Coordinates of C-alpha atoms in Angstrom, one line a residue:
P25 CA 91.0 -4.1 182.3
A26 CA 93.1 -5.8 184.7
C27 CA 96.4 -4.9 183.4
N28 CA 95.3 -1.1 183.5
S29 CA 95.5 -0.5 179.6
D30 CA 93.3 1.6 177.1
T31 CA 90.0 0.4 176.1
K32 CA 88.7 0.1 172.6
Q33 CA 85.1 0.1 171.4
D34 CA 84.6 -0.9 167.9
A35 CA 82.0 1.5 165.8
G36 CA 78.4 -0.4 166.3
L37 CA 79.1 -2.9 168.8
V38 CA 78.4 -2.7 172.5
A39 CA 81.9 -4.5 173.5
I40 CA 84.4 -3.0 174.7
R41 CA 88.1 -4.2 174.4
C42 CA 91.4 -4.4 175.8
T43 CA 94.1 -2.9 173.7
N44 CA 97.0 -4.6 175.2
N45 CA 97.4 -8.0 173.3
E46 CA 100.0 -9.0 176.2
C47 CA 97.3 -8.4 178.8
P48 CA 97.6 -11.7 180.7
E49 CA 94.1 -11.9 181.4
Q50 CA 93.0 -11.5 177.6
I51 CA 95.8 -14.5 177.3
K52 CA 94.3 -16.8 179.8
G53 CA 90.7 -16.1 178.0
Q54 CA 92.1 -16.8 174.6
I55 CA 93.8 -20.1 175.8
T56 CA 90.7 -21.2 177.7
H57 CA 88.6 -20.8 174.7
F58 CA 90.9 -22.7 172.8
I59 CA 91.1 -25.6 175.2
K60 CA 87.4 -25.6 175.6
A61 CA 86.7 -25.2 172.0
L62 CA 89.0 -28.3 170.9
E63 CA 87.4 -30.2 174.5
I64 CA 90.8 -30.9 175.5
D65 CA 90.4 -32.4 179.3
E66 CA 92.3 -32.0 182.3
I67 CA 92.6 -28.3 181.9
G68 CA 90.4 -26.1 183.6
T69 CA 90.4 -22.1 184.0
T70 CA 92.3 -22.5 187.3
L71 CA 95.2 -24.6 185.6
V72 CA 95.0 -22.1 182.7
D73 CA 95.7 -19.1 185.1
K74 CA 98.8 -21.5 186.6
L75 CA 100.2 -21.9 183.1
V76 CA 100.3 -18.5 182.0
D77 CA 101.5 -17.3 185.5
T78 CA 104.2 -19.8 185.9
C79 CA 105.1 -21.5 183.0
N80 CA 105.2 -18.5 180.3
V81 CA 102.4 -19.8 178.3
K82 CA 101.2 -17.1 175.9
N83 CA 99.2 -18.5 173.1
P84 CA 97.9 -21.7 172.3
L85 CA 101.1 -23.0 170.4
D86 CA 102.6 -23.1 173.9
L87 CA 100.6 -25.4 175.3
Y88 CA 102.2 -27.8 173.1
K89 CA 105.6 -27.4 174.2
L90 CA 104.8 -28.0 178.1
T91 CA 106.8 -31.1 179.7
I92 CA 105.6 -33.0 182.2
D93 CA 108.3 -31.7 184.7
Q94 CA 106.9 -28.1 183.8
V95 CA 103.4 -28.9 184.4
A96 CA 104.3 -31.4 187.6
N97 CA 106.1 -27.8 188.8
I98 CA 102.8 -26.1 189.4
D99 CA 101.5 -26.1 192.5
R100 CA 98.9 -28.7 193.2
M101 CA 99.9 -30.7 190.5
G102 CA 101.8 -34.0 190.7
I103 CA 103.5 -36.2 188.1
K104 CA 100.3 -38.4 187.4
S105 CA 98.0 -35.4 187.1
A106 CA 100.8 -33.7 184.7
D107 CA 101.1 -37.0 182.6
K108 CA 97.3 -36.8 181.8
V109 CA 97.4 -33.0 180.8
T110 CA 100.3 -34.0 178.5
R111 CA 98.8 -36.7 177.0
N112 CA 95.6 -34.9 176.3
L113 CA 97.1 -32.3 175.0
A114 CA 98.8 -34.2 172.4
L115 CA 95.6 -36.4 171.9
S116 CA 94.1 -33.0 170.8
L117 CA 96.6 -32.8 167.7
K118 CA 94.5 -35.6 166.1
E119 CA 91.6 -34.9 163.5
V120 CA 90.8 -31.9 164.2
P121 CA 87.6 -31.0 162.1
L122 CA 88.1 -27.5 160.7
N123 CA 85.0 -25.6 162.1
K124 CA 86.2 -26.5 165.5
F125 CA 89.8 -25.3 164.8
L126 CA 88.3 -22.1 163.0
Y127 CA 86.3 -21.6 166.2
S128 CA 89.3 -22.1 168.8
L129 CA 91.3 -19.2 167.3
G130 CA 88.5 -17.2 169.1
I131 CA 88.1 -14.7 166.0
N132 CA 86.1 -11.8 167.0
G133 CA 82.3 -12.3 165.6
I134 CA 83.0 -15.8 164.5
G135 CA 81.0 -18.0 166.2
R136 CA 80.5 -21.8 165.7
S137 CA 77.6 -21.4 163.5
T138 CA 79.8 -19.0 160.7
T139 CA 82.8 -21.4 161.5
K140 CA 80.4 -24.3 160.5
L141 CA 79.1 -22.3 157.1
L142 CA 83.0 -21.6 156.4
A143 CA 84.4 -25.1 156.8
K144 CA 81.5 -26.7 154.5
K145 CA 82.7 -24.6 151.8
F146 CA 86.1 -23.9 151.7
T147 CA 89.5 -25.6 152.9
L148 CA 92.0 -23.9 155.1
Q149 CA 94.3 -23.1 152.9
E150 CA 91.0 -21.6 150.6
L151 CA 90.5 -19.5 153.8
K152 CA 94.1 -17.9 153.7
E153 CA 93.7 -16.6 150.3
I154 CA 90.0 -15.8 150.7
T155 CA 88.7 -12.4 149.6
K156 CA 86.0 -9.9 151.2
D157 CA 84.0 -10.4 148.3
S158 CA 83.8 -14.2 148.8
L159 CA 83.0 -13.9 152.5
L160 CA 80.4 -11.5 152.0
N161 CA 78.6 -14.0 149.0
I162 CA 78.4 -16.4 152.0
E163 CA 74.7 -16.1 153.6
G164 CA 75.0 -15.0 157.0
I165 CA 78.4 -13.3 156.6
G166 CA 78.1 -9.5 156.6
E167 CA 80.9 -6.5 156.6
I168 CA 82.1 -6.8 160.1
T169 CA 82.2 -10.6 160.0
A170 CA 83.8 -10.5 156.9
N171 CA 86.5 -7.6 158.1
D172 CA 87.0 -9.3 161.6
F173 CA 88.0 -13.0 159.9
L174 CA 90.0 -11.0 157.4
D175 CA 92.1 -8.8 159.8
Y176 CA 92.3 -12.1 161.9
F177 CA 94.2 -13.9 159.4
K178 CA 96.0 -11.1 158.2
E179 CA 97.4 -10.4 161.7
N180 CA 98.0 -14.1 162.8
I181 CA 98.9 -16.0 159.9
K182 CA 102.1 -17.1 161.1
D183 CA 100.3 -18.9 164.4
I184 CA 97.7 -20.2 162.1
E185 CA 100.2 -21.8 160.0
S186 CA 102.2 -23.0 163.3
L187 CA 98.9 -24.7 164.6
E188 CA 98.1 -25.9 160.9
A189 CA 101.6 -27.8 161.2
L190 CA 101.0 -29.3 164.6
L191 CA 97.0 -30.4 164.2
E192 CA 95.5 -33.0 161.7
I193 CA 92.9 -30.5 160.5
K194 CA 90.2 -32.4 158.6
K195 CA 87.8 -31.1 156.5
V196 CA 84.1 -31.3 157.4
S197 CA 82.4 -33.1 155.3
V198 CA 78.7 -32.0 153.3
I199 CA 75.6 -32.7 156.0
V200 CA 73.3 -35.3 155.0
Q201 CA 69.9 -34.0 153.3
N202 CA 68.0 -36.8 154.0
T203 CA 65.6 -35.5 156.4
E204 CA 64.0 -39.3 157.3
N205 CA 67.5 -40.7 158.1
K206 CA 68.9 -40.5 161.6
V207 CA 71.9 -38.9 160.4
A208 CA 70.4 -36.2 158.8
N209 CA 71.7 -32.6 159.7
K210 CA 74.7 -34.0 161.3
S211 CA 78.4 -33.4 160.2
F212 CA 80.8 -35.8 160.0
V213 CA 84.8 -35.9 160.0
L214 CA 85.8 -38.2 157.3

């Protein structure tokens, strides 16, 4: 890895991961994933690099602490661009579907389809208290995915709850069952 830390390969998986949670490249990847998952405009990978390197952004929560002046002081940014960035961050706080929130966390082995399954069946509060057996009873979730989910929530519960306090997380409604309807198989945020 870029930080020259040790790497780890989980049993049965191909991916090799950096073990350094403070690795700048890992932080940049996590923040970029969060931004893309929540579809926050005006913040690309180049700006994420600069935010991590110059504004001490270490996690998604730090994005919401940025001021217009901090962003404007970044090389090649001005007040207008900084205003757009901070406005879009503020807009991203509103009406975040639970599945998007779960996906934005970047939990190993938890993709969009798994977050949709979880969001249809549970609230965030229920997921914070869920057991391994309950996860394993969901079709499509196996032992590794259940362990990754539970480990992530256990290790990051404070950050999850801090994000929960900031964001307006909305429960995803049940998928419409009528296949002849134009809105069939679509999810809606109510």
